[in-house]
Amino acid sequence: MLHTPSGGARVGTAARDAGQGSGPMSIGAVLQALREEFPEVTVSKIRFLEAEGLVEPARTPAGYRKFHAEDVERLSHVLRMQRDHYLPLKVIREQLEGAADGTCPSAVPPSSAEPEVSHESAEPEGRQAAQQAAGPPAAVRLGREELLAAVSAAPEELAAWEEYGLLRADAEGGYGHGELAVARLVAELGRHGLEARHLRALKLCAERQLDLAEQTVASLRRHPDARTRELAQGTVQELAGLSARLYAAFVQAAPGTSGD
C-alpha cells in the first residue's frame, strides 16, 4: 500500500467522510466522497490516477476495487495539488514517493514552472476568501518553457495545441493561469491518446456556451446603471460555471461511466 504524505496537505471533507465509514469503499462511494470538494472528478479520473500509480486500492477476489480511508486521503491530496498548484502528475508522484521514503517533501516543491504565490496568509479570512473567489492574479505569466515544464509536454505538443486554437500566448509570449489550466487538462487527455484535433470540438462548444451566456445578459450590458452592468459580468461567470457542471453531469450520467 502506498503511503499518503503527512506534511503539507490538509485533510479534506473526502478523507473525513471516508474515515467515518465502517469499512472499505467501492469506487462509486469514493467518487461521492470526493465530489463535495472536487465536483468535476469522475470514475474515469480515479481509474486514470490508479493506472498512473498514484493510488493502489485493494482488490476483492472478484477483482473489484476496495478503497480505504488513506486511499481517499491520497486521492484528495493528488487532486488538490493539481487544482491549487497546477502540479503535473510526475511531480506529485515524486513527492508521494519521497514521503513514503521518509524524506517528507513540502506540499509544493520548488519549481521555476510554478507561478509566484502572494505571501499574505496573515490577512483576515474574509479578505482571503474574496481573493480566492476572484481567482489568481492576472499579471502572473509563464514563459513557453515554463508552461511545458509545468505540464510535462513537448514543444511539438504545444505547437499543435496552438494550431488548433486550444490555447494561445499573449502579446508578450506569456501564458496565464487560464492557459495553464487548459494545457494541463489537454496534456492529461493526450496521455489517453486524444490529440489536439480531437479536442477542438470541446473548445468550440465552450465558445458557443459563452456566446449564449453573453446573449442572455446583453440587455444588462447596455444598462445605464453601473451596478447592473457589473451584475452582467457575474451572471456570465455563473452561467459558464453551471454549463461546465452540466457538461460534467452529462458525462457522468452516460452509460458506462458510473460504478465499477
Short mmCIF file of C-alpha atoms in Angstrom, two decimals:
data_model
loop_
_atom_site.label_atom_id
_atom_site.label_comp_id
_atom_site.label_asym_id
_atom_site.label_seq_id
_atom_site.Cartn_x
_atom_site.Cartn_y
_atom_site.Cartn_z
CA MET A 1 0.00 0.00 0.00
CA LEU A 2 1.29 3.43 -0.88
CA HIS A 3 1.55 5.99 1.90
CA THR A 4 -0.02 9.43 1.95
CA PRO A 5 2.43 12.23 2.83
CA SER A 6 1.92 13.56 6.30
CA GLY A 7 3.06 17.11 5.63
CA GLY A 8 1.60 19.87 3.50
CA ALA A 9 -1.84 18.51 2.66
CA ARG A 10 -4.83 19.33 4.77
CA VAL A 11 -7.39 16.63 5.47
CA GLY A 12 -10.38 17.48 3.29
CA THR A 13 -14.02 16.54 3.51
CA ALA A 14 -13.48 13.40 1.43
CA ALA A 15 -10.95 11.99 3.87
CA ARG A 16 -13.17 12.82 6.84
CA ASP A 17 -16.18 11.18 5.18
CA ALA A 18 -14.15 8.09 4.38
CA GLY A 19 -12.83 7.94 7.94
CA GLN A 20 -16.39 7.90 9.24
CA GLY A 21 -17.23 4.82 7.16
CA SER A 22 -17.40 1.34 8.61
CA GLY A 23 -15.06 -0.36 6.15
CA PRO A 24 -13.60 -0.40 2.63
CA MET A 25 -15.34 1.69 -0.03
CA SER A 26 -16.26 0.93 -3.63
CA ILE A 27 -15.10 3.28 -6.37
CA GLY A 28 -18.62 4.70 -6.55
CA ALA A 29 -18.56 5.52 -2.83
CA VAL A 30 -15.13 7.14 -3.22
CA LEU A 31 -16.49 9.24 -6.07
CA GLN A 32 -19.31 10.53 -3.87
CA ALA A 33 -16.88 11.28 -1.03
CA LEU A 34 -14.61 13.27 -3.35
CA ARG A 35 -17.40 15.13 -5.12
CA GLU A 36 -18.01 17.63 -2.29
CA GLU A 37 -14.53 19.12 -2.66
CA PHE A 38 -13.90 18.09 -6.30
CA PRO A 39 -17.27 18.29 -8.10
CA GLU A 40 -15.82 17.51 -11.54
CA VAL A 41 -13.99 14.31 -10.59
CA THR A 42 -15.16 11.17 -12.41
CA VAL A 43 -14.72 7.43 -12.11
CA SER A 44 -12.51 7.58 -15.19
CA LYS A 45 -10.27 10.11 -13.45
CA ILE A 46 -9.90 7.87 -10.39
CA ARG A 47 -9.06 4.91 -12.63
CA PHE A 48 -6.54 7.03 -14.53
CA LEU A 49 -4.80 8.06 -11.29
CA GLU A 50 -4.66 4.39 -10.32
CA ALA A 51 -3.17 3.49 -13.71
CA GLU A 52 -0.56 6.21 -13.17
CA GLY A 53 0.43 4.60 -9.86
CA LEU A 54 -0.83 7.41 -7.65
CA VAL A 55 -3.19 5.18 -5.68
CA GLU A 56 -3.28 1.41 -5.22
CA PRO A 57 -6.65 0.21 -3.90
CA ALA A 58 -7.05 -3.33 -2.68
CA ARG A 59 -8.95 -5.83 -4.82
CA THR A 60 -11.57 -8.37 -3.89
CA PRO A 61 -11.22 -11.98 -5.20
CA ALA A 62 -13.68 -10.95 -7.93
CA GLY A 63 -11.44 -8.06 -8.94
CA TYR A 64 -13.47 -5.14 -7.55
CA ARG A 65 -11.61 -2.17 -6.12
CA LYS A 66 -11.83 -1.55 -2.39
CA PHE A 67 -10.58 1.81 -1.14
CA HIS A 68 -9.63 2.57 2.45
CA ALA A 69 -9.63 5.98 4.16
CA GLU A 70 -5.92 6.50 3.42
CA ASP A 71 -6.57 5.88 -0.29
CA VAL A 72 -9.25 8.58 -0.31
CA GLU A 73 -6.95 10.97 1.54
CA ARG A 74 -4.23 10.26 -1.00
CA LEU A 75 -6.59 10.90 -3.91
CA SER A 76 -7.68 14.16 -2.28
CA HIS A 77 -4.05 15.21 -1.95
CA VAL A 78 -3.34 14.48 -5.63
CA LEU A 79 -6.44 16.31 -6.85
CA ARG A 80 -5.71 19.26 -4.56
CA MET A 81 -2.14 19.60 -5.80
CA GLN A 82 -3.39 19.59 -9.39
CA ARG A 83 -6.17 22.08 -8.73
CA ASP A 84 -4.45 24.52 -6.39
CA HIS A 85 -0.85 24.36 -7.56
CA TYR A 86 -1.09 23.12 -11.19
CA LEU A 87 1.46 20.39 -10.47
CA PRO A 88 1.90 17.71 -13.14
CA LEU A 89 1.37 14.10 -12.11
CA LYS A 90 5.08 13.34 -12.42
CA VAL A 91 5.94 15.90 -9.75
CA ILE A 92 3.09 14.74 -7.48
CA ARG A 93 4.22 11.12 -7.84
CA GLU A 94 7.79 12.04 -6.93
CA GLN A 95 6.51 13.95 -3.92
CA LEU A 96 4.45 11.00 -2.70
CA GLU A 97 7.30 8.55 -3.25
CA GLY A 98 9.56 10.85 -1.27
CA ALA A 99 7.05 10.88 1.58
CA ALA A 100 6.92 7.08 1.53
CA ASP A 101 10.73 7.04 1.81
CA GLY A 102 10.56 9.30 4.85
CA THR A 103 12.01 12.42 3.21
CA CYS A 104 8.87 14.45 3.99
CA PRO A 105 8.80 16.76 0.94
CA SER A 106 6.93 20.02 1.09
CA ALA A 107 3.39 20.18 -0.32
CA VAL A 108 4.61 22.35 -3.22
CA PRO A 109 8.15 21.50 -4.34
CA PRO A 110 10.25 24.49 -5.53
CA SER A 111 9.93 24.83 -9.29
CA SER A 112 10.69 27.52 -11.80
CA ALA A 113 7.49 26.48 -13.56
CA GLU A 114 5.28 27.36 -10.63
CA PRO A 115 3.67 30.84 -10.58
CA GLU A 116 4.54 33.16 -7.73
CA VAL A 117 2.28 32.96 -4.72
CA SER A 118 1.49 36.00 -2.62
CA HIS A 119 2.67 35.72 1.00
CA GLU A 120 -0.36 37.23 2.66
CA SER A 121 -1.51 34.31 4.78
CA ALA A 122 -1.99 36.59 7.80
CA GLU A 123 -4.85 38.52 6.18
CA PRO A 124 -8.34 38.33 7.64
CA GLU A 125 -10.25 35.27 6.46
CA GLY A 126 -12.88 37.35 4.71
CA ARG A 127 -10.37 39.12 2.53
CA GLN A 128 -8.58 35.86 1.71
CA ALA A 129 -11.87 34.27 0.67
CA ALA A 130 -12.68 37.22 -1.57
CA GLN A 131 -9.27 36.98 -3.25
CA GLN A 132 -9.65 33.24 -3.78
CA ALA A 133 -13.08 33.74 -5.33
CA ALA A 134 -11.63 36.33 -7.68
CA GLY A 135 -9.05 33.80 -8.91
CA PRO A 136 -5.25 34.06 -9.24
CA PRO A 137 -3.62 37.37 -10.22
CA ALA A 138 -3.95 38.03 -13.92
CA ALA A 139 -0.44 39.54 -14.01
CA VAL A 140 1.23 36.17 -13.35
CA ARG A 141 2.58 34.76 -16.60
CA LEU A 142 4.58 31.70 -17.58
CA GLY A 143 7.03 31.55 -20.42
CA ARG A 144 6.87 28.87 -23.08
CA GLU A 145 9.46 26.63 -21.44
CA GLU A 146 7.87 27.09 -18.02
CA LEU A 147 4.48 26.06 -19.36
CA LEU A 148 5.95 22.96 -21.00
CA ALA A 149 7.71 22.01 -17.77
CA ALA A 150 4.57 22.56 -15.70
CA VAL A 151 2.50 20.12 -17.77
CA SER A 152 5.33 17.74 -18.82
CA ALA A 153 4.70 18.33 -22.52
CA ALA A 154 6.93 18.51 -25.59
CA PRO A 155 7.30 21.65 -27.76
CA GLU A 156 5.57 19.95 -30.68
CA GLU A 157 2.55 19.22 -28.48
CA LEU A 158 2.22 22.88 -27.52
CA ALA A 159 2.56 23.84 -31.19
CA ALA A 160 -0.35 21.52 -32.05
CA TRP A 161 -2.49 22.92 -29.22
CA GLU A 162 -1.95 26.42 -30.54
CA GLU A 163 -2.51 25.35 -34.14
CA TYR A 164 -5.95 24.01 -33.25
CA GLY A 165 -6.79 27.04 -31.13
CA LEU A 166 -6.88 25.27 -27.78
CA LEU A 167 -4.75 27.99 -26.20
CA ARG A 168 -2.57 30.89 -27.25
CA ALA A 169 0.14 33.09 -25.80
CA ASP A 170 -0.47 36.75 -25.08
CA ALA A 171 1.17 39.59 -26.98
CA GLU A 172 4.36 39.18 -24.95
CA GLY A 173 4.53 35.42 -25.47
CA GLY A 174 3.34 34.52 -21.97
CA TYR A 175 0.64 32.22 -20.64
CA GLY A 176 -1.69 32.96 -17.74
CA HIS A 177 -3.39 30.68 -15.22
CA GLY A 178 -6.26 30.03 -17.62
CA GLU A 179 -3.96 28.79 -20.36
CA LEU A 180 -2.02 26.73 -17.81
CA ALA A 181 -5.21 25.03 -16.63
CA VAL A 182 -6.18 24.27 -20.24
CA ALA A 183 -2.71 22.94 -21.06
CA ARG A 184 -2.72 20.68 -18.00
CA LEU A 185 -6.05 19.10 -18.98
CA VAL A 186 -5.14 18.82 -22.66
CA ALA A 187 -1.85 17.13 -21.70
CA GLU A 188 -3.66 14.61 -19.50
CA LEU A 189 -6.14 13.84 -22.27
CA GLY A 190 -3.22 13.46 -24.64
CA ARG A 191 -1.80 10.70 -22.46
CA HIS A 192 -5.02 8.81 -23.18
CA GLY A 193 -4.45 9.19 -26.93
CA LEU A 194 -6.64 12.24 -27.56
CA GLU A 195 -4.89 14.72 -29.84
CA ALA A 196 -5.45 18.44 -30.29
CA ARG A 197 -7.61 17.86 -33.35
CA HIS A 198 -9.93 15.69 -31.26
CA LEU A 199 -10.32 18.39 -28.61
CA ARG A 200 -11.09 21.24 -31.00
CA ALA A 201 -14.81 20.41 -30.78
CA LEU A 202 -14.73 20.91 -27.00
CA LYS A 203 -13.20 24.36 -27.45
CA LEU A 204 -15.86 25.32 -29.98
CA CYS A 205 -18.58 24.05 -27.64
CA ALA A 206 -17.19 26.18 -24.80
CA GLU A 207 -17.13 29.23 -27.06
CA ARG A 208 -20.75 28.63 -28.07
CA GLN A 209 -21.76 28.35 -24.42
CA LEU A 210 -20.01 31.63 -23.65
CA ASP A 211 -21.75 33.30 -26.59
CA LEU A 212 -25.08 32.03 -25.27
CA ALA A 213 -24.31 33.44 -21.83
CA GLU A 214 -23.41 36.79 -23.33
CA GLN A 215 -26.66 36.88 -25.29
CA THR A 216 -28.54 36.17 -22.06
CA VAL A 217 -27.10 39.26 -20.36
CA ALA A 218 -26.93 41.52 -23.42
CA SER A 219 -29.62 43.86 -22.08
CA LEU A 220 -27.82 44.12 -18.74
CA ARG A 221 -24.59 45.03 -20.51
CA ARG A 222 -26.32 48.07 -22.04
CA HIS A 223 -27.99 49.23 -18.83
CA PRO A 224 -27.06 52.77 -17.70
CA ASP A 225 -26.61 51.67 -14.09
CA ALA A 226 -23.01 50.63 -13.33
CA ARG A 227 -24.06 48.04 -10.73
CA THR A 228 -26.35 46.38 -13.24
CA ARG A 229 -23.51 46.16 -15.73
CA GLU A 230 -21.32 44.58 -13.05
CA LEU A 231 -24.10 42.08 -12.38
CA ALA A 232 -23.96 41.11 -16.04
CA GLN A 233 -20.33 40.01 -15.73
CA GLY A 234 -21.07 38.00 -12.61
CA THR A 235 -24.01 36.35 -14.35
CA VAL A 236 -21.82 35.35 -17.30
CA GLN A 237 -19.33 33.72 -14.94
CA GLU A 238 -22.12 31.92 -13.11
CA LEU A 239 -23.65 30.64 -16.35
CA ALA A 240 -20.24 29.47 -17.54
CA GLY A 241 -19.70 27.57 -14.31
CA LEU A 242 -23.14 25.98 -14.48
CA SER A 243 -22.52 24.96 -18.09
CA ALA A 244 -19.27 23.27 -17.08
CA ARG A 245 -21.03 21.41 -14.27
CA LEU A 246 -23.82 20.36 -16.63
CA TYR A 247 -21.27 19.00 -19.10
CA ALA A 248 -19.62 17.01 -16.30
CA ALA A 249 -23.04 15.73 -15.22
CA PHE A 250 -23.85 14.63 -18.78
CA VAL A 251 -20.55 12.73 -18.95
CA GLN A 252 -21.08 11.16 -15.54
CA ALA A 253 -24.66 10.13 -16.40
CA ALA A 254 -23.64 8.50 -19.67
CA PRO A 255 -23.73 4.68 -19.72
CA GLY A 256 -20.53 3.04 -18.52
CA THR A 257 -19.18 5.99 -16.51
CA SER A 258 -20.57 5.22 -13.07
CA GLY A 259 -19.99 2.34 -10.73
CA ASP A 260 -17.27 -0.26 -11.03
#
